[in-house]
Coordinates of C-alpha atoms in Angstrom, one line a residue:
M153 CA -27.4 -76.9 -18.6
A154 CA -27.3 -74.4 -18.9
T155 CA -25.8 -71.4 -17.3
R156 CA -27.8 -68.3 -16.2
T157 CA -26.1 -64.9 -15.4
L158 CA -27.4 -62.7 -12.6
A159 CA -27.2 -59.1 -12.9
R160 CA -28.6 -56.7 -11.3
P161 CA -30.9 -54.7 -12.2
P162 CA -30.5 -50.7 -13.2
L163 CA -31.7 -48.6 -11.1
A164 CA -32.9 -45.0 -12.3
P165 CA -31.4 -42.6 -10.3
G166 CA -34.0 -41.0 -7.6
P167 CA -34.3 -37.3 -6.6
G168 CA -32.3 -39.0 -2.7
T169 CA -29.1 -40.1 -4.8
R170 CA -29.0 -36.5 -6.8
P171 CA -26.8 -34.0 -4.1
R172 CA -29.0 -31.1 -3.1
P173 CA -29.7 -28.2 -4.6
S174 CA -26.0 -25.7 -3.0
K175 CA -28.1 -21.7 -3.3
W176 CA -25.1 -21.4 -0.6
I177 CA -21.9 -21.8 -2.0
W178 CA -22.4 -18.6 -4.0
S179 CA -23.2 -16.6 -1.3
W180 CA -19.8 -18.1 0.7
V181 CA -17.7 -18.1 -2.4
G182 CA -17.8 -14.7 -2.8
A183 CA -17.8 -13.4 0.5
G184 CA -13.8 -15.1 0.4
A185 CA -13.7 -12.9 -2.9
L186 CA -15.3 -9.8 -0.8
S187 CA -13.1 -10.1 1.8
V188 CA -9.9 -10.4 -0.1
A189 CA -10.9 -6.6 -2.1
A190 CA -12.6 -5.2 1.3
L191 CA -9.8 -5.9 3.3
L192 CA -6.9 -4.5 0.9
L193 CA -9.8 -1.1 -0.1
V194 CA -9.8 -0.5 4.0
L195 CA -6.0 -0.7 4.6
A196 CA -5.9 2.0 1.5
G197 CA -8.6 3.9 2.6
Y198 CA -7.2 4.3 6.2
L199 CA -3.9 5.5 4.7
G200 CA -5.7 7.9 2.1
A201 CA -7.9 9.2 4.6
G202 CA -5.1 10.0 6.5
V203 CA -3.3 11.4 3.7
G204 CA -6.1 13.8 3.3
G205 CA -7.3 14.4 7.6
G206 CA -4.4 17.0 6.8
D207 CA -1.9 19.3 4.1
V208 CA 0.9 16.1 2.7
D209 CA 3.4 18.1 0.7
W210 CA 4.9 15.3 -1.1
P211 CA 8.5 16.9 -2.6
A212 CA 9.9 17.1 0.8
L213 CA 8.0 14.1 1.9
L214 CA 10.2 12.4 -0.6
T215 CA 13.2 14.7 -0.9
E216 CA 14.4 16.1 2.7
T217 CA 16.0 14.8 5.5
T218 CA 14.4 17.2 8.3
W219 CA 11.5 15.3 10.7
S220 CA 10.6 17.7 13.5
P221 CA 7.0 17.6 14.4
A222 CA 8.2 20.3 16.2
N223 CA 8.4 22.6 13.9
A224 CA 6.1 21.7 11.1
A225 CA 9.1 19.4 8.8
Y226 CA 7.8 16.4 7.4
G227 CA 11.8 15.0 5.9
G228 CA 11.1 11.3 4.9
L229 CA 14.1 11.5 2.6
A230 CA 16.5 10.2 5.5
M231 CA 13.7 6.9 6.5
I232 CA 13.8 5.9 2.8
Y233 CA 17.8 6.0 2.4
G234 CA 18.0 3.5 5.9
T235 CA 15.2 1.2 4.4
A236 CA 17.4 0.9 1.3
V237 CA 21.0 0.9 2.5
V238 CA 19.2 -2.3 4.7
C239 CA 17.6 -4.1 2.0
V240 CA 20.8 -3.8 0.0
L241 CA 22.9 -5.4 2.4
A242 CA 20.8 -7.7 3.7
L243 CA 20.5 -8.9 -0.3
A244 CA 24.8 -8.3 -0.2
L245 CA 24.4 -10.9 2.1
A246 CA 21.8 -12.9 1.5
V247 CA 21.3 -14.6 -1.9
P248 CA 25.2 -15.8 -2.9
V249 CA 24.9 -17.6 -0.2
G250 CA 20.7 -18.4 -0.5
W251 CA 21.3 -19.4 -4.5
A252 CA 24.5 -21.6 -3.8
A253 CA 22.8 -23.2 -1.6
A254 CA 19.9 -23.8 -3.3
I255 CA 22.2 -25.2 -5.8
A256 CA 23.4 -27.7 -3.1
L257 CA 20.5 -29.1 -2.4
S258 CA 19.0 -28.9 -5.0
E259 CA 21.8 -30.8 -7.2
Y260 CA 24.3 -32.1 -5.3
L261 CA 22.9 -33.5 -2.8
P262 CA 21.1 -37.2 -3.0
P263 CA 17.1 -37.0 -2.0
R264 CA 16.9 -38.8 1.1
V265 CA 19.8 -36.3 3.3
A266 CA 19.0 -33.4 1.4
R267 CA 15.0 -33.5 2.6
P268 CA 15.2 -33.3 6.3
L269 CA 18.1 -30.6 5.2
R270 CA 15.4 -28.9 3.6
L271 CA 12.6 -28.5 5.7
C272 CA 15.4 -26.9 8.5
V273 CA 16.0 -24.1 6.3
E274 CA 12.1 -23.9 5.8
L275 CA 11.5 -24.3 10.0
L276 CA 14.1 -20.7 9.6
A277 CA 11.3 -19.5 7.7
A278 CA 9.5 -20.1 10.0
V279 CA 10.9 -18.4 13.1
P280 CA 9.0 -15.3 14.5
S281 CA 10.7 -12.4 13.3
I282 CA 10.6 -11.1 17.1
V283 CA 13.3 -13.9 18.0
Y284 CA 15.8 -12.6 15.2
G285 CA 15.6 -9.5 16.6
L286 CA 16.6 -11.0 19.9
I287 CA 19.4 -13.2 18.6
G288 CA 20.1 -9.6 17.0
I289 CA 20.8 -7.8 20.1
I290 CA 22.1 -10.3 22.5
V291 CA 24.6 -11.1 19.3
V292 CA 25.3 -8.8 16.0
R293 CA 25.1 -5.7 18.7
P294 CA 28.5 -6.1 20.5
V295 CA 30.1 -7.7 17.4
I296 CA 29.1 -5.0 16.4
A297 CA 29.9 -2.7 18.9
R298 CA 33.5 -4.3 19.7
W299 CA 34.7 -3.9 15.3
A300 CA 33.2 -0.6 15.4
D301 CA 33.1 0.6 18.6
V302 CA 29.6 2.6 18.5
P303 CA 28.6 2.2 22.0
G304 CA 25.6 0.0 22.3
G305 CA 26.3 -1.7 18.3
D306 CA 23.1 -0.1 17.7
S307 CA 23.6 0.7 13.0
L308 CA 22.0 0.2 9.8
L309 CA 24.7 -3.1 9.3
A310 CA 23.6 -4.5 12.6
A311 CA 19.7 -4.3 10.6
G312 CA 21.1 -5.4 7.3
I313 CA 22.6 -8.4 9.0
V314 CA 19.7 -9.6 10.8
L315 CA 17.3 -8.9 7.5
A316 CA 19.9 -11.7 5.8
V317 CA 20.0 -14.3 7.9
M318 CA 15.8 -13.5 8.2
I319 CA 15.5 -13.6 4.4
T320 CA 18.1 -16.5 3.5
P321 CA 16.4 -19.7 3.9
T322 CA 13.2 -17.6 1.8
V323 CA 15.6 -17.4 -0.6
V324 CA 17.0 -20.7 -0.4
A325 CA 13.5 -21.8 -0.5
V326 CA 12.1 -20.4 -3.5
S327 CA 15.1 -20.9 -5.5
V328 CA 15.2 -25.0 -5.0
D329 CA 11.1 -24.3 -6.0
A330 CA 12.9 -23.2 -8.9
L331 CA 15.3 -25.8 -9.2
A332 CA 12.9 -28.4 -8.5
A333 CA 11.0 -27.5 -11.4
V334 CA 14.1 -27.8 -14.4
P335 CA 12.7 -31.1 -16.9
D336 CA 15.4 -33.7 -15.9
R337 CA 15.4 -34.3 -19.6
C338 CA 17.5 -31.0 -19.3
R339 CA 20.1 -32.7 -17.4
E340 CA 20.6 -35.7 -19.1
A341 CA 20.7 -34.4 -22.2
A342 CA 23.6 -32.6 -21.0
F343 CA 25.4 -35.0 -19.2
S344 CA 25.1 -37.0 -22.2
L345 CA 27.3 -34.0 -24.3
G346 CA 30.1 -34.9 -21.6
L347 CA 29.7 -31.2 -19.6
T348 CA 30.3 -31.7 -16.0
R349 CA 28.2 -31.4 -13.5
R350 CA 29.1 -27.0 -13.2
E351 CA 28.6 -27.1 -16.2
V352 CA 25.2 -28.5 -16.4
V353 CA 23.9 -26.3 -13.7
R354 CA 25.2 -23.5 -15.5
S355 CA 24.2 -24.3 -18.8
A356 CA 20.9 -26.3 -18.7
V357 CA 19.7 -26.1 -15.2
L358 CA 20.4 -22.1 -14.1
P359 CA 19.1 -20.6 -17.5
L360 CA 15.3 -22.1 -17.1
A361 CA 14.8 -21.6 -13.0
R362 CA 16.4 -17.8 -13.5
A363 CA 13.3 -16.8 -13.6
G364 CA 11.7 -18.4 -9.8
M365 CA 15.4 -17.5 -8.7
R366 CA 14.4 -14.3 -9.0
A367 CA 11.5 -14.2 -7.9
A368 CA 13.4 -15.8 -4.3
V369 CA 15.1 -12.8 -4.8
L370 CA 12.4 -10.0 -4.9
L371 CA 10.3 -12.2 -2.4
G372 CA 12.7 -12.0 0.5
L373 CA 13.0 -7.9 -0.8
A374 CA 9.6 -7.9 0.5
R375 CA 9.9 -8.6 3.2
A376 CA 13.2 -6.6 4.3
L377 CA 10.8 -4.4 3.2
G378 CA 7.8 -4.4 5.0
E379 CA 9.7 -6.2 8.2
A380 CA 9.6 -3.7 11.3
I381 CA 10.2 -4.8 14.9
A382 CA 13.3 -7.2 14.2
V383 CA 15.0 -3.8 13.1
F384 CA 13.2 -1.7 15.1
L385 CA 15.4 -3.3 17.6
V386 CA 18.7 -3.4 16.5
V387 CA 18.4 0.6 13.9
G388 CA 18.7 2.3 16.7
R389 CA 15.5 4.7 15.6
A390 CA 17.7 7.7 14.6
D391 CA 16.7 9.8 11.9
G392 CA 19.9 11.0 11.5
R393 CA 21.5 13.2 7.5
L394 CA 22.7 11.9 4.4
P395 CA 25.7 10.8 4.1
T396 CA 27.5 13.5 1.1
D397 CA 30.7 11.6 0.5
V398 CA 31.6 8.1 0.6
G399 CA 34.2 8.3 4.1
G400 CA 30.2 10.2 5.0
F401 CA 28.7 6.9 3.4
L402 CA 31.6 3.9 5.3
D403 CA 30.8 5.9 8.5
S404 CA 26.8 5.6 8.7
L405 CA 27.2 2.4 8.2
V406 CA 27.7 1.6 12.0
R407 CA 25.6 4.8 13.4
P408 CA 22.3 4.0 14.0
G409 CA 20.0 5.3 11.6
Q410 CA 15.8 5.0 10.6
T411 CA 13.7 3.3 8.2
L412 CA 10.2 3.9 7.1
T413 CA 9.1 0.4 9.8
T414 CA 10.9 1.6 12.3
K415 CA 9.2 4.9 11.8
L416 CA 6.0 3.7 11.4
A417 CA 6.6 1.7 14.6
G418 CA 8.0 3.7 17.5
P419 CA 5.5 6.1 19.7
E420 CA 4.4 8.9 17.3
P421 CA 1.5 7.3 15.2
V422 CA 0.5 7.4 18.2
L423 CA 0.7 10.7 19.7
A424 CA 0.3 11.6 16.2
G425 CA -2.8 11.8 17.1
T426 CA -6.4 10.4 13.9
S427 CA -6.1 13.6 11.3
G428 CA -3.2 17.0 10.9
P429 CA 0.0 17.1 8.6
H430 CA 1.8 14.5 11.2
F431 CA -0.8 12.0 10.9
A432 CA -0.9 13.1 7.1
A433 CA 2.6 12.1 6.5
L434 CA 3.1 9.3 9.3
C435 CA 0.0 7.5 6.4
G436 CA 2.1 9.2 3.8
L437 CA 5.5 7.4 5.0
G438 CA 3.2 4.3 4.9
F439 CA 1.9 5.3 1.1
V440 CA 5.5 4.8 -0.1
L441 CA 6.1 1.9 2.0
L442 CA 3.0 -0.1 0.7
A443 CA 3.8 0.9 -3.0
L444 CA 7.6 -0.2 -2.1
V445 CA 6.5 -3.6 -1.0
A446 CA 3.7 -4.2 -3.8
A447 CA 6.0 -3.3 -6.4
A448 CA 8.7 -5.9 -5.7
T449 CA 6.0 -8.7 -4.7
V450 CA 4.2 -8.3 -7.4
W451 CA 6.8 -7.9 -9.7
G452 CA 8.8 -11.5 -7.6
T453 CA 5.3 -13.5 -8.7
R454 CA 4.6 -12.6 -12.2
G455 CA 5.8 -15.4 -14.7
R456 CA 6.8 -17.6 -12.2
G457 CA 6.5 -21.4 -13.5
G458 CA 5.9 -20.3 -17.2
D459 CA 9.7 -19.4 -17.8
T460 CA 10.6 -22.7 -16.6
A461 CA 9.3 -24.7 -19.0
A462 CA 9.2 -21.8 -22.4
G463 CA 12.1 -23.9 -24.9
R464 CA 15.1 -21.4 -24.3
T465 CA 18.0 -21.5 -26.0
P466 CA 21.1 -22.3 -23.7
R467 CA 24.2 -20.6 -24.1
Y468 CA 27.5 -21.1 -22.9
R469 CA 31.0 -21.0 -23.2
A470 CA 32.4 -23.8 -22.5
T471 CA 36.9 -24.3 -22.0
A472 CA 38.7 -27.0 -21.5
R473 CA 41.4 -25.4 -18.9
L474 CA 41.7 -26.8 -15.7
R475 CA 37.1 -27.8 -16.0
V476 CA 37.6 -30.8 -13.0
Q477 CA 39.7 -27.9 -10.7
R478 CA 36.4 -25.4 -11.6
D479 CA 33.8 -28.1 -11.0
R480 CA 35.0 -29.1 -7.7
L481 CA 35.9 -25.9 -6.3
A482 CA 32.2 -24.6 -7.5
A483 CA 31.4 -27.8 -5.7
T484 CA 33.0 -26.9 -1.9
L485 CA 31.5 -23.2 -2.6
R486 CA 28.1 -24.8 -3.1
L487 CA 28.0 -27.2 -0.1
A488 CA 30.0 -25.0 2.0
A489 CA 27.0 -21.9 1.3
L490 CA 24.5 -25.1 2.4
L491 CA 26.1 -25.3 5.5
L492 CA 25.6 -21.9 7.1
P493 CA 21.7 -22.3 7.1
G494 CA 22.5 -25.4 9.8
V495 CA 24.8 -23.4 11.4
L496 CA 22.3 -20.7 12.2
L497 CA 19.0 -23.2 13.5
A498 CA 21.7 -24.9 15.0
G499 CA 23.6 -21.7 16.7
M500 CA 19.5 -20.1 17.2
L501 CA 18.5 -23.7 19.1
A502 CA 21.7 -24.0 21.3
L503 CA 21.2 -20.3 22.4
L504 CA 17.3 -20.7 22.7
A505 CA 18.0 -23.9 24.9
T506 CA 21.1 -22.4 27.1
R507 CA 20.2 -18.6 27.5
G508 CA 15.6 -20.3 28.0
S509 CA 17.0 -22.7 30.3
S510 CA 13.3 -21.1 32.3
A511 CA 11.4 -23.1 30.1
F512 CA 12.1 -26.0 30.5
D513 CA 10.5 -26.1 34.3
P514 CA 7.1 -26.9 34.2
S515 CA 6.0 -23.8 36.6
F516 CA 7.5 -21.2 34.0
W517 CA 4.6 -22.7 31.9
F518 CA 1.6 -23.3 33.6
T519 CA 1.9 -20.2 36.4
A520 CA 0.9 -16.7 36.0
A521 CA 3.5 -13.5 35.6
T522 CA 4.5 -12.0 38.4
G523 CA 6.1 -8.2 38.9
S524 CA 8.0 -7.1 35.7
A525 CA 9.8 -9.8 34.7
G526 CA 9.1 -12.9 37.4
G527 CA 6.8 -15.6 37.1
G528 CA 5.5 -18.4 34.3
V529 CA 3.8 -17.0 30.8
R530 CA 0.7 -19.3 32.0
D531 CA -1.4 -15.6 30.6
Q532 CA 1.4 -15.1 26.9
I533 CA 0.6 -18.6 26.3
V534 CA -3.8 -18.2 27.0
G535 CA -3.5 -15.0 25.2
T536 CA -1.4 -15.7 22.0
V537 CA -3.7 -18.7 21.5
L538 CA -7.4 -17.5 22.0
L539 CA -5.2 -14.6 19.6
V540 CA -4.1 -17.5 17.1
V541 CA -8.1 -19.6 17.1
T542 CA -10.3 -16.7 17.1
T543 CA -7.8 -15.8 13.7
G544 CA -8.1 -19.3 12.0
L545 CA -12.0 -19.1 12.7
L546 CA -12.5 -15.7 10.6
A547 CA -10.0 -16.4 8.3
L548 CA -10.6 -20.4 7.5
P549 CA -14.0 -19.2 5.9
L550 CA -12.8 -16.3 3.6
G551 CA -9.6 -18.2 2.5
F552 CA -11.6 -20.8 1.5
G553 CA -14.2 -18.8 -0.7
A554 CA -11.2 -16.7 -1.8
G555 CA -9.3 -19.8 -3.0
I556 CA -12.2 -22.1 -4.6
L557 CA -13.5 -18.9 -6.7
I558 CA -9.8 -18.6 -8.1
G559 CA -9.2 -22.2 -8.7
V560 CA -13.1 -22.2 -10.0
H561 CA -15.7 -19.9 -11.1
A562 CA -13.6 -16.8 -12.3
S563 CA -12.3 -16.8 -15.4
A564 CA -8.7 -17.1 -17.0
R565 CA -8.7 -13.2 -16.1
T566 CA -10.3 -12.3 -13.8
A567 CA -8.4 -15.3 -11.2
R568 CA -5.5 -13.4 -12.3
V569 CA -6.5 -9.8 -10.5
L570 CA -7.9 -11.6 -7.8
Q571 CA -4.8 -13.8 -7.2
T572 CA -2.3 -11.1 -7.3
L573 CA -5.1 -7.9 -5.2
T574 CA -4.2 -11.5 -2.7
V575 CA -0.3 -11.8 -3.0
V576 CA -0.6 -8.0 -2.0
L577 CA -2.6 -8.0 0.8
G578 CA -0.1 -11.3 1.6
G579 CA 2.5 -8.7 1.0
V580 CA 1.4 -6.1 3.1
P581 CA 3.5 -5.3 5.6
T582 CA 2.0 -5.7 8.7
I583 CA 2.3 -2.7 11.6
L584 CA 0.4 -0.7 8.6
L585 CA -2.0 -3.5 9.9
G586 CA -1.7 -2.4 13.2
L587 CA -2.6 1.2 12.3
A588 CA -5.2 1.2 10.5
G589 CA -6.1 -1.8 13.2
F590 CA -5.6 1.1 15.6
V591 CA -7.3 4.3 14.4
I592 CA -10.9 2.1 12.4
L593 CA -11.3 -0.4 15.3
S594 CA -9.7 1.2 19.0
S595 CA -10.0 4.7 17.9
A596 CA -13.0 5.3 15.9
M597 CA -14.9 2.2 16.9
G598 CA -13.9 2.8 20.8
W599 CA -13.0 -0.5 21.6
G600 CA -9.1 0.5 22.8
R601 CA -6.7 -2.8 23.2
S602 CA -9.5 -6.3 22.3
W603 CA -8.5 -9.1 21.9
L604 CA -11.1 -9.4 18.8
A605 CA -8.9 -6.0 17.0
G606 CA -6.1 -8.0 17.4
A607 CA -7.6 -11.1 15.5
L608 CA -8.9 -9.1 13.7
V609 CA -6.1 -7.0 12.3
L610 CA -3.9 -10.7 11.6
V611 CA -7.1 -11.8 9.2
P612 CA -5.3 -10.7 6.5
V613 CA -2.1 -12.5 7.8
V614 CA -3.8 -15.5 6.8
V615 CA -5.9 -15.4 3.7
P616 CA -4.3 -14.9 1.4
V617 CA -2.7 -18.0 3.1
I618 CA -5.4 -20.0 2.8
A619 CA -6.5 -18.8 -0.3
L620 CA -3.1 -19.2 -2.3
A621 CA -2.9 -23.0 -1.5
T622 CA -6.5 -23.4 -2.0
S623 CA -6.5 -22.5 -5.3
A624 CA -3.5 -24.2 -6.5
R625 CA -4.7 -27.3 -4.8
V626 CA -8.3 -26.8 -7.0
R627 CA -6.4 -26.2 -9.8
S628 CA -4.6 -29.9 -9.9
L629 CA -8.1 -31.7 -10.1
P630 CA -8.2 -34.4 -12.7
P631 CA -10.2 -33.5 -15.6
E632 CA -11.9 -36.4 -15.8
L633 CA -13.3 -35.9 -12.4
T634 CA -15.0 -32.0 -14.0
E635 CA -16.2 -33.9 -16.8
S636 CA -17.7 -37.2 -15.1
A637 CA -19.5 -34.9 -12.3
L638 CA -20.2 -32.3 -15.2
S639 CA -21.9 -35.3 -17.6
L640 CA -23.9 -36.9 -14.6
G641 CA -25.7 -33.2 -14.3
L642 CA -24.8 -31.5 -11.7
T643 CA -24.9 -28.1 -11.1
R644 CA -21.5 -25.7 -10.3
A645 CA -22.7 -25.2 -7.4
Q646 CA -23.1 -29.6 -7.1
L647 CA -19.9 -29.5 -8.1
I648 CA -18.0 -27.1 -6.1
R649 CA -19.4 -28.5 -3.7
S650 CA -19.3 -32.8 -4.0
V651 CA -16.3 -32.5 -5.9
V652 CA -14.1 -29.3 -5.3
V653 CA -14.6 -28.9 -1.1
P654 CA -13.7 -32.2 -0.9
Y655 CA -10.5 -31.8 -2.9
A656 CA -9.0 -29.0 -1.6
W657 CA -10.1 -29.3 2.2
P658 CA -5.7 -30.8 2.9
A659 CA -4.8 -28.2 1.4
T660 CA -6.7 -25.7 3.1
V661 CA -6.1 -26.7 6.3
T662 CA -2.3 -27.3 5.3
G663 CA -2.5 -23.1 4.5
L664 CA -4.5 -22.5 7.7
L665 CA -2.4 -23.9 9.5
L666 CA 1.1 -22.4 8.1
G667 CA -1.1 -19.0 8.6
L668 CA -1.3 -19.3 12.1
A669 CA 1.8 -20.2 12.2
R670 CA 2.8 -16.2 11.2
A671 CA 0.4 -15.2 12.8
A672 CA 1.6 -16.1 16.1
G673 CA 4.9 -15.1 16.0
E674 CA 3.2 -11.0 14.5
T675 CA 4.2 -8.8 16.9
A676 CA 4.4 -4.9 15.1
P677 CA -0.2 -6.0 14.2
L678 CA -0.7 -6.4 18.2
L679 CA 0.7 -4.0 19.7
F680 CA -1.3 -1.3 19.2
T681 CA -5.1 -2.9 19.3
A682 CA -4.4 -6.3 21.7
T683 CA -1.7 -6.4 24.1
V684 CA -1.0 -5.3 27.5
F685 CA 2.2 -6.3 28.9
F686 CA 1.1 -6.8 32.2
G687 CA -1.4 -6.9 34.1
A688 CA -4.9 -8.5 31.7
P689 CA -6.7 -11.7 33.4
A690 CA -5.6 -14.6 31.7
L691 CA -9.3 -14.6 29.1
P692 CA -11.0 -11.6 28.5
G693 CA -14.7 -10.9 30.0
G694 CA -15.6 -9.3 27.0
V695 CA -14.9 -7.0 23.5
V696 CA -14.6 -3.3 25.0
E697 CA -11.5 -2.6 26.7
S698 CA -10.6 -6.1 27.3
P699 CA -6.9 -6.8 26.5
V700 CA -4.7 -9.9 26.8
Q701 CA -1.5 -10.7 27.2
A702 CA 0.7 -12.3 24.0
L703 CA 3.7 -13.7 24.3
P704 CA 6.0 -12.2 20.8
T705 CA 4.6 -7.8 22.4
H706 CA 5.9 -9.9 26.1
I707 CA 9.4 -10.6 24.5
F708 CA 9.5 -7.3 22.9
T709 CA 8.8 -5.6 25.3
L710 CA 11.8 -7.3 27.5
S711 CA 13.9 -7.6 24.7
Q712 CA 13.7 -3.6 25.2
D713 CA 14.9 -4.2 28.8
S714 CA 18.5 -5.4 27.8
G715 CA 20.2 -4.3 30.6
D716 CA 18.2 -6.4 33.6
P717 CA 19.1 -10.2 33.1
Q718 CA 16.4 -11.4 34.3
A719 CA 14.3 -9.0 31.9
V720 CA 16.7 -11.1 29.2
A721 CA 15.9 -14.8 30.7
Q722 CA 12.7 -13.9 30.4
A723 CA 12.5 -12.9 27.2
W724 CA 14.3 -15.9 26.1
G725 CA 12.3 -18.7 27.8
S726 CA 9.4 -17.0 26.3
A727 CA 11.1 -17.0 23.1
L728 CA 11.7 -20.7 22.9
V729 CA 8.2 -21.4 24.7
L730 CA 7.0 -19.3 21.4
V731 CA 9.0 -21.5 18.7
L732 CA 8.3 -24.9 20.3
I733 CA 4.1 -23.3 19.3
T734 CA 4.9 -22.5 15.4
A735 CA 6.9 -25.3 15.1
V736 CA 4.0 -27.5 16.7
L737 CA 2.0 -25.9 14.0
L738 CA 4.4 -25.5 10.7
C739 CA 5.7 -29.5 11.3
A740 CA 1.9 -30.5 11.7
A741 CA 1.6 -28.4 8.0
V742 CA 3.7 -30.8 6.8
V743 CA 2.9 -33.5 7.9
L744 CA -1.2 -33.0 6.6
R745 CA 0.4 -32.0 3.2
N746 CA 2.6 -35.2 2.8
R747 CA 0.2 -37.5 4.3
F748 CA -3.1 -36.0 1.7
E749 CA -1.6 -35.0 -0.8
G750 CA 1.1 -37.1 -1.9
E751 CA 3.4 -34.4 -2.9
R752 CA 6.9 -32.6 -2.4
W753 CA 6.1 -30.3 0.3
T754 CA 6.9 -26.1 -0.3
A755 CA 6.9 -23.6 2.4

């Protein structure tokens, strides 16, 4: 009997099976890209208008040491010196430890051990800077006071140590990425020649990872240059004089000093008004700081990844003497360096758990503050959540649009320009964002202290993280998906809506959570624009003159009264609550990325 094969007759595609025209896509993508450029222009315009509002003697600003607004003397050399000293101290302490820990994490430990340790390092990188400042007050300053016989312990050395602790996780995380990018065939080829592990790392791995590890140092330097609050709490804020000899230099390390960020985070920007020579000199210092951070950020991200794939010829002269002993010594030192981040995390958690015991009481979370340092932190939690949620709603469409444009539509040159602008925006010191928001939103627009002004100045913190995560995900889109979609006759806008957006959204949400984890701990942008210490309602009733209370600024204010045990206990409890909120956002980002992307998570 003859058999007949049943087959469904082909159907011509109807008008309902094709994606609808998506003209709105270009408006959305363009708005995202323009927002990055507009935010940078607003910041540059604020600084430029401030400099133009008064005469700035640039040679005196860069070479003179006397800063006396009463005598119209504006010399910023002492602040530049303080910034350089604390950054060099931080790098000198953090880079050897960070590089050794990264090598141990990547080359010596098995993946099942390295993965949780790396997560601990990345959790350290996400700890809010105000918590590091609080630890500096309680732990570092007393040590400096006893060791150097300095009342209080405020000093450049204390600021350098706090910054070193802050940037070490960044150096470790970025260096591990660079080491992981080295192909395994390079290691296998080196082992096949009979080299020991130390010789393999030195001759085959480090030459290919050098560019990425250098980038880790420069990104850590950018963070150290732009940090304001943690340094503000331990540096002493004394303009001081420059040392003239080696003895004077060593003595200045254990004396109070001043940096560019702490000068801008002090009361002077509010007292200087919005024009005149005093305000112009402060804006000139802001230009100097922005230029330093932008140079470090752009140089640190220039050509990352490409150098690791380049076919360099390693140069290494092996010596036969004591090879095994030297290999064991190197392994011991590198594994010992890896213990430091673990000790830091354990010590920090122990301090938070023992000093912040009030946070374990449910009433601390759900009652309002009473007096200057009593009661709970309910209103501060509500204010922090309001700022974070509003910032996320504003930043998500802008960062997503910018990321899509960088990853899909822009030419290679335009994409490089947009990516560079995005990286620079992400590296802008947040104290400059706060001052720009104070002048533009709070003063010029008459909003005063407003929760919406605080959310707006936090948007530039979150948008670059979303844009860079989205564009990186879009670039990994398989070419066959794009070719299949275009072969079906989809326009570029329909391709974005039907293929690119569904493919990229997990990375976008991950970037959003990482950005919000950073924004939740920001203090400097909120000091002048959005928050008060006490007396504001939990939920604001409007926009103008509607401040909120937030955990970072609450901790900042309490920590400056370190002589009051009740204020210190309240600060530690608030710090524990803030760390838990940040950790929840960070862990959600890790889970989401591992769940949807199946890729190795990086900070």
